[in-house]
Coordinates of C-alpha atoms and ligand atoms in Angstrom, one line a residue:
M1 CA 0.1 0.1 0.2
T2 CA 1.6 3.4 -0.7
V3 CA 0.3 6.6 1.1
S4 CA 0.6 9.9 -0.3
L5 CA 1.9 12.9 2.0
G6 CA 1.3 16.5 2.3
L7 CA 3.7 19.0 3.9
P8 CA 2.4 20.4 7.0
T9 CA 0.9 23.5 7.5
I10 CA 3.5 25.8 9.0
P11 CA 4.1 29.5 9.5
R12 CA 6.0 30.1 6.5
R13 CA 8.8 32.6 6.7
L14 CA 11.2 31.6 3.7
A15 CA 11.2 32.5 0.4
E16 CA 8.9 30.8 -2.1
G17 CA 10.4 27.8 -3.0
E18 CA 12.9 27.5 -0.5
T19 CA 12.7 24.2 1.8
A20 CA 14.5 23.3 4.7
A21 CA 15.5 20.2 3.0
A22 CA 17.3 22.2 0.3
G23 CA 19.9 23.4 2.8
G24 CA 21.4 26.6 1.7
A25 CA 21.9 29.5 3.9
L26 CA 19.9 30.3 6.6
P27 CA 18.2 33.6 7.3
P28 CA 19.6 35.4 10.2
R29 CA 18.1 34.3 13.8
P30 CA 16.4 37.3 15.7
G31 CA 18.5 38.6 18.8
S32 CA 17.8 36.8 21.9
D33 CA 16.3 39.9 23.4
S34 CA 13.3 39.8 20.9
A35 CA 13.2 36.2 20.7
P36 CA 14.5 34.6 24.0
G37 CA 13.1 31.2 23.2
L38 CA 13.8 28.3 21.0
L39 CA 12.2 29.5 17.9
D40 CA 12.6 28.3 14.2
R41 CA 12.6 30.0 11.1
F42 CA 9.1 28.5 10.6
G43 CA 7.7 30.2 13.5
R44 CA 7.6 27.2 15.8
T45 CA 9.0 27.6 19.4
A46 CA 10.2 24.4 21.1
T47 CA 9.1 24.0 24.9
D48 CA 9.3 19.9 25.1
L49 CA 12.7 18.8 26.0
R50 CA 13.4 15.2 25.4
V51 CA 16.8 14.0 27.2
S52 CA 18.3 10.8 25.7
L53 CA 19.8 9.6 29.5
T54 CA 21.6 6.6 27.5
D55 CA 21.6 5.0 24.2
R56 CA 21.7 1.3 25.9
C57 CA 18.5 -1.1 26.2
N58 CA 18.1 -4.2 27.6
L59 CA 15.5 -5.1 25.1
R60 CA 16.3 -5.5 21.3
C61 CA 13.3 -4.4 19.5
T62 CA 13.2 -5.4 16.1
Y63 CA 11.9 -2.0 14.7
C64 CA 14.7 -0.3 16.5
M65 CA 17.8 -2.2 17.5
P66 CA 19.8 -5.3 15.7
A67 CA 19.8 -8.4 17.5
D68 CA 23.5 -7.9 18.8
G69 CA 22.9 -4.3 20.0
L70 CA 24.8 -1.2 18.9
P71 CA 28.4 -0.3 20.0
W72 CA 27.5 1.7 22.9
L73 CA 28.7 5.0 23.9
P74 CA 31.6 5.2 25.9
K75 CA 30.7 6.1 29.6
D76 CA 33.1 9.4 29.3
Q77 CA 31.6 10.5 26.5
A78 CA 27.8 10.3 27.9
L79 CA 26.8 13.4 29.9
S80 CA 27.0 13.0 33.7
A81 CA 24.3 13.6 35.9
D82 CA 25.6 17.1 36.8
E83 CA 26.0 18.1 32.9
I84 CA 22.4 16.9 32.3
V85 CA 21.0 18.7 35.0
R86 CA 23.0 21.9 34.0
L87 CA 21.6 21.6 30.5
V88 CA 18.3 21.0 31.3
S89 CA 18.7 24.1 33.7
V90 CA 19.6 26.6 30.9
G91 CA 16.7 24.9 29.0
V92 CA 14.4 25.6 31.6
R93 CA 15.5 29.0 33.1
D94 CA 16.8 30.7 29.8
L95 CA 14.9 29.1 26.9
G96 CA 11.5 28.6 28.0
V97 CA 11.4 24.8 28.0
R98 CA 8.3 23.8 30.1
Q99 CA 7.9 19.8 29.7
V100 CA 11.2 17.5 30.1
R101 CA 10.7 13.9 29.2
F102 CA 13.7 11.3 29.9
T103 CA 14.3 8.6 27.0
G104 CA 16.9 6.4 26.1
G105 CA 17.6 3.7 24.9
E106 CA 16.3 2.6 28.2
P107 CA 16.6 5.6 30.7
L108 CA 15.9 3.2 33.9
L109 CA 19.5 1.8 32.9
R110 CA 20.7 4.9 34.6
A111 CA 21.7 4.3 38.1
D112 CA 21.3 8.0 38.7
L113 CA 18.1 8.5 37.2
V114 CA 16.2 9.2 40.7
D115 CA 18.9 11.9 41.5
I116 CA 18.5 13.4 38.0
V117 CA 14.9 13.6 38.5
R118 CA 15.0 15.1 41.9
R119 CA 17.2 17.8 40.9
V120 CA 15.4 18.6 37.8
A121 CA 12.0 18.7 39.6
A122 CA 13.7 21.5 42.1
L123 CA 14.4 23.7 39.0
E124 CA 12.3 27.0 38.9
P125 CA 9.7 27.2 36.9
R126 CA 9.4 23.3 38.0
P127 CA 8.9 21.6 34.5
D128 CA 6.5 18.6 34.0
I129 CA 8.6 15.7 34.1
S130 CA 7.9 12.3 32.2
L131 CA 9.6 9.3 31.3
T132 CA 9.4 7.2 28.3
T133 CA 10.6 3.5 29.2
N134 CA 10.2 -0.1 28.5
A135 CA 9.1 -0.8 32.1
I136 CA 12.0 -3.4 33.1
G137 CA 12.9 -2.9 36.5
L138 CA 10.2 -0.2 37.2
A139 CA 8.5 -2.4 39.8
Q140 CA 11.4 -1.6 42.1
R141 CA 11.8 1.9 41.0
A142 CA 8.4 3.7 40.8
R143 CA 7.7 4.4 44.3
A144 CA 11.4 5.8 44.3
L145 CA 10.7 8.0 41.2
A146 CA 7.5 9.2 42.2
D147 CA 8.6 10.2 45.5
A148 CA 11.8 12.0 43.6
G149 CA 9.1 14.1 41.3
L150 CA 8.5 12.4 38.4
D151 CA 5.0 13.0 37.2
R152 CA 4.0 10.4 34.7
I153 CA 5.5 7.7 32.6
N154 CA 4.8 6.3 28.9
V155 CA 5.6 2.5 28.5
S156 CA 6.4 0.8 25.5
L157 CA 4.2 -2.3 25.2
D158 CA 3.4 -4.1 21.7
S159 CA 2.0 -7.3 22.7
L160 CA 0.2 -9.1 25.6
H161 CA 1.3 -12.6 24.4
A162 CA 4.7 -13.5 26.1
E163 CA 5.7 -15.4 22.4
T164 CA 4.9 -12.3 20.5
F165 CA 6.5 -10.1 23.0
E166 CA 9.7 -12.1 22.8
T167 CA 9.6 -12.1 18.9
L168 CA 9.2 -8.5 18.8
T169 CA 11.6 -7.3 21.5
R170 CA 13.9 -10.7 21.3
R171 CA 13.4 -10.7 24.9
P172 CA 11.4 -12.9 27.5
F173 CA 10.3 -10.1 29.6
L174 CA 6.4 -9.6 29.2
D175 CA 5.7 -10.2 32.9
K176 CA 8.4 -7.8 34.1
V177 CA 7.0 -4.9 31.9
L178 CA 3.2 -5.6 33.0
A179 CA 4.7 -5.6 36.8
G180 CA 6.3 -2.1 36.0
V181 CA 3.2 -0.9 34.6
D182 CA 1.0 -1.9 37.9
A183 CA 3.8 -0.3 40.1
A184 CA 3.6 2.8 38.1
A185 CA -0.1 3.0 38.6
A186 CA 0.0 2.1 42.4
A187 CA 2.9 4.8 42.7
G188 CA 0.3 7.5 40.7
L189 CA 2.5 7.7 38.0
T190 CA -0.5 8.9 35.9
P191 CA -2.0 9.1 33.3
I192 CA -0.2 5.9 32.1
K193 CA 0.3 6.0 28.3
I194 CA 1.1 3.0 26.6
N195 CA 2.9 3.1 23.3
A196 CA 2.4 0.1 21.1
V197 CA 4.1 -0.3 17.7
L198 CA 2.3 -2.5 15.1
L199 CA 3.9 -4.7 12.7
P200 CA 2.3 -6.6 9.8
G201 CA 1.6 -9.9 10.4
V202 CA 3.4 -10.0 13.9
N203 CA 1.1 -8.1 16.3
D204 CA -1.4 -5.9 14.1
H205 CA -4.2 -8.4 15.1
E206 CA -3.6 -7.4 18.7
A207 CA -4.9 -3.7 18.2
A208 CA -8.2 -4.2 19.6
D209 CA -6.9 -6.6 22.5
L210 CA -4.3 -3.8 23.4
L211 CA -7.1 -1.3 23.4
A212 CA -9.4 -3.6 25.7
W213 CA -6.5 -4.1 28.2
S214 CA -5.8 -0.5 28.4
L215 CA -8.9 0.9 28.8
D216 CA -9.9 -1.7 31.7
R217 CA -7.0 -0.5 33.9
G218 CA -7.6 3.3 33.0
H219 CA -4.3 3.6 30.8
E220 CA -4.2 5.6 27.6
L221 CA -3.0 3.5 24.7
R222 CA -1.2 5.4 21.7
F223 CA -0.4 3.5 18.5
I224 CA 3.0 4.7 16.6
E225 CA 3.2 4.0 13.1
Q226 CA 6.5 2.4 12.5
M227 CA 9.4 5.0 11.3
P228 CA 12.3 4.2 9.6
L229 CA 14.6 4.5 12.6
D230 CA 15.6 0.8 13.0
A231 CA 19.1 -0.2 12.8
D232 CA 18.2 -3.3 10.4
R233 CA 16.8 -0.8 7.7
T234 CA 13.8 -3.1 7.3
W235 CA 11.2 -0.5 7.2
H236 CA 9.4 -0.1 3.9
R237 CA 6.9 2.4 3.3
A238 CA 4.8 -0.2 1.2
S239 CA 4.6 -2.4 4.3
F240 CA 4.2 -0.5 7.5
V241 CA 0.9 -0.5 9.4
T242 CA -1.0 3.0 9.1
A243 CA -2.9 5.2 11.1
D244 CA -5.7 3.8 8.6
D245 CA -5.2 0.0 9.2
I246 CA -5.2 0.8 12.7
R247 CA -8.6 2.6 12.8
G248 CA -10.0 -0.1 10.8
R249 CA -8.7 -3.0 13.0
L250 CA -10.1 -0.9 16.3
A251 CA -13.7 -0.5 14.7
E252 CA -14.1 -4.0 14.6
R253 CA -14.8 -4.0 18.5
F254 CA -14.8 -0.2 19.3
V255 CA -16.8 3.0 18.2
L256 CA -14.2 5.9 17.7
S257 CA -14.9 9.7 17.5
P258 CA -12.8 12.6 17.4
H259 CA -11.5 13.7 21.0
A260 CA -13.0 17.0 21.7
A261 CA -9.9 18.4 23.6
P262 CA -7.3 20.4 21.3
R263 CA -4.4 18.3 20.1
D264 CA -2.2 21.3 21.3
G265 CA 0.8 20.1 19.3
A266 CA 0.9 16.7 20.6
P267 CA 2.0 13.6 18.3
A268 CA -1.0 11.7 19.1
E269 CA -4.3 12.2 17.6
R270 CA -6.9 11.1 20.1
F271 CA -10.1 9.4 19.9
D272 CA -13.0 8.7 22.3
A273 CA -13.6 4.8 22.1
V274 CA -16.6 2.9 23.3
G275 CA -16.6 -0.8 23.5
L276 CA -18.9 -2.7 21.6
G277 CA -21.3 -5.3 22.6
A278 CA -19.7 -7.3 25.7
E279 CA -17.3 -4.8 25.7
S280 CA -19.6 -1.4 26.1
H281 CA -18.5 -1.0 29.6
L282 CA -15.1 -0.1 28.0
V283 CA -14.9 3.7 27.6
G284 CA -11.9 5.8 27.4
T285 CA -9.5 7.7 24.8
V286 CA -7.0 6.2 22.3
G287 CA -4.6 8.1 20.4
I288 CA -2.8 7.1 17.0
I289 CA 0.8 8.7 16.3
A290 CA 0.6 9.0 12.4
S291 CA 4.1 10.3 12.0
V292 CA 4.5 8.8 8.8
S293 CA 1.1 8.8 6.8
E294 CA -0.2 12.2 8.6
P295 CA 2.7 14.1 9.8
F296 CA 2.5 16.5 12.5
C297 CA 5.9 18.3 12.0
G298 CA 4.0 21.9 11.4
D299 CA 2.8 21.9 15.0
C300 CA 6.3 20.6 16.4
R301 CA 7.5 21.7 20.0
R302 CA 10.2 19.4 20.6
T303 CA 14.1 19.6 21.0
R304 CA 16.0 16.7 21.9
L305 CA 19.2 16.1 23.8
T306 CA 21.3 13.1 22.9
A307 CA 23.1 10.6 25.4
E308 CA 26.4 12.8 24.7
G309 CA 25.0 16.2 24.9
G310 CA 24.0 16.7 21.2
V311 CA 21.1 19.1 20.6
R312 CA 18.7 17.5 17.6
S313 CA 16.4 20.0 16.4
C314 CA 14.2 16.8 14.5
L315 CA 14.1 13.0 15.2
F316 CA 15.2 12.9 11.7
G317 CA 18.2 14.5 9.7
D318 CA 21.5 14.1 11.0
A319 CA 22.3 17.6 12.2
E320 CA 23.6 17.9 15.5
T321 CA 24.9 20.8 18.0
G322 CA 27.0 19.3 20.3
L323 CA 27.0 21.2 23.9
R324 CA 28.9 18.6 25.8
D325 CA 32.4 19.8 24.6
P326 CA 31.6 23.5 25.3
L327 CA 29.9 22.6 28.5
R328 CA 33.3 20.9 29.6
A329 CA 35.5 23.8 28.4
G330 CA 33.7 26.0 30.6
A331 CA 31.2 27.9 28.4
S332 CA 28.6 29.9 30.3
D333 CA 24.9 29.4 30.7
A334 CA 24.6 32.0 28.0
E335 CA 26.9 30.7 25.9
L336 CA 25.2 27.2 25.9
A337 CA 21.8 28.8 25.6
D338 CA 22.9 30.7 22.2
L339 CA 24.3 27.5 20.8
W340 CA 21.1 25.7 21.5
R341 CA 19.0 28.5 20.0
G342 CA 21.4 28.3 16.7
A343 CA 20.6 24.6 16.9
M344 CA 17.0 25.1 17.0
W345 CA 16.8 28.0 14.5
A346 CA 17.8 25.6 11.7
K347 CA 15.0 23.1 12.3
P348 CA 13.9 21.5 9.1
A349 CA 10.4 22.0 8.1
S350 CA 9.6 18.4 8.3
H351 CA 10.9 15.0 8.2
G352 CA 10.4 14.4 4.7
I353 CA 10.0 10.6 4.6
D354 CA 7.6 11.2 1.6
R355 CA 10.3 12.8 -0.5
D356 CA 12.2 10.4 -3.2
D357 CA 15.6 12.0 -1.6
F358 CA 14.6 11.1 2.0
V359 CA 17.8 9.3 3.8
Q360 CA 17.3 7.5 6.8
P361 CA 19.1 9.1 9.8
V362 CA 22.6 7.2 10.9
R363 CA 21.1 7.2 14.4
T364 CA 18.5 4.7 15.6
M365 CA 15.7 5.6 17.6
S366 CA 17.4 4.1 20.6
A367 CA 20.3 6.4 20.0
I368 CA 18.2 9.5 19.6
G369 CA 15.7 9.3 22.4
G370 CA 12.1 8.5 21.3
Ligands
LIG1 P1 2.9 13.0 26.0 O1 1.8 13.0 25.2 O2 3.3 14.3 26.6 O3 2.9 11.9 27.0 O4 4.3 12.8 25.0 P2 4.6 11.9 23.8 O5 3.6 11.5 23.1 O6 5.6 13.0 23.2 O7 5.3 10.6 24.4 P3 6.4 9.6 23.8 O8 7.5 10.0 24.3 O9 5.9 8.4 24.6 O10 6.2 9.9 22.5 C1 5.2 8.8 21.6 C2 6.3 8.6 20.5 O11 5.8 9.4 19.3 C3 7.5 8.7 20.2 O12 8.2 7.9 21.0 C4 7.9 8.9 18.5 O13 7.8 7.3 18.4 C5 6.8 9.4 18.5 N1 7.0 11.0 18.3 C6 7.5 11.8 19.6 N2 8.0 13.3 18.8 C7 8.1 12.8 17.6 C8 8.6 13.6 16.8 O14 9.1 14.7 16.9 N3 8.5 13.4 15.5 C9 8.0 12.2 15.0 N4 7.7 12.1 13.9 N5 7.4 11.3 16.0 C10 7.5 11.7 17.2
LIG2 N1 9.1 3.7 14.5 C1 8.0 3.7 15.6 N2 8.4 3.8 17.1 C2 9.6 3.6 17.7 N3 9.9 3.5 18.9 C3 11.2 2.8 18.8 N4 11.5 2.7 17.5 C4 10.5 3.3 16.4 C5 10.3 3.1 15.4 N5 10.9 2.6 14.3 C6 9.0 3.7 20.1 C7 9.3 2.4 21.1 C8 8.9 3.3 22.2 C9 9.4 5.0 21.7 C10 10.6 5.2 22.6 O1 9.7 4.9 20.6 O2 8.1 2.0 21.0 O3 7.6 3.4 22.6
LIG3 FE1 15.0 -0.7 23.7 FE2 13.0 1.2 23.1 FE3 14.7 0.3 21.0 FE4 12.8 -1.4 21.9 S1 12.3 0.8 21.2 S2 14.9 -1.6 21.5 S3 12.9 -0.8 24.3 S4 15.4 1.6 23.0

């Protein structure tokens, strides 16, 4: 199946015919007095910071990592807890960041995660703090994370069947994930969002089961279209499960209607879901993150920090602005903020997966931060 993709609607400030992907000289960024935040030349302002705490992971999801893992970042090249807190504080205090999400790889693999959360929760103004995790080991740490100031979590869970879970993640850990989700709910890390990626012929038949399971527990499920961010480079535009496919699968057991609250720049388009027949007691919302077939780049408010301190303005595209080396060389907060502003000014208009000249980024999702 082929999808045709439109460019996002965004406040356009480039000359007619010029696109971000075309490269070329950037128009000058306004001075930091008139545009203090993380503005880009299309008029978007990033307020949502996603910090990858590590590129390591204890799963090997087929749509992300190769079976043998990847060459991990040497420890001295990854940011320390002090460096992470310093950069997040520059984002929060000087650049208008209001939401901080910790991602990986698998962020629970950082032994100092609780300490990092506690220190970020002490920043003024206090940001909303969330974690995207595979939930392995969360059962043991959910309470400490909540006590440290973590507000909520998003958990990756693609299958409720142990065998399919193992096929997808190459690890037999479904029970640990389910225990982690329960512990997070008990610790009040809510609303809990479950992220599911569907692969054709592997777990796409589980769409309605995953929704029933999530609604039953009061969690919000979001389906994420598979994106070309895998190490094995198996993604193909003709064979991923689209938002349309997902809505079709869900319609067999649920009535979906557009959710009333404004989307407000979020990746997920939300629907109210009501179960049919024996499942009519199941009521709640479900989100679909249609990054490929219905891109939302025009409303993007995200800026990213990789585990080695590179600013990425977009999941896609290989451009990164390193903050770690200037930080280690003694750069001031103002200098770091300026470098960060410059990186975001160059943010591309869209990921361009629909263009013939699209090139998959060198980094996988695990090394960028989801
Ligand atoms: P909340 O709704 O605030 O919980 O955040 P979120 O939806 O951003 O949460 P999460 O980190 O779990 O993101 C869900 C998924 O959306 C990510 O894992 C990505 O697959 C996808 N996503 C997030 N940001 C982007 C983006 O900038 N571009 C694209 N194409 N996909 C994104
Ligand atoms: N396409 C879509 N989502 C992906 N994730 C990881 N790799 C991909 C991909 N290629 C998701 C995971 C997790 C989040 C961090 O990103 O399922 O929920
Ligand atoms: Fe690990 Fe997340 Fe990649 Fe799965 S998607 S291998 S859990 S980083």
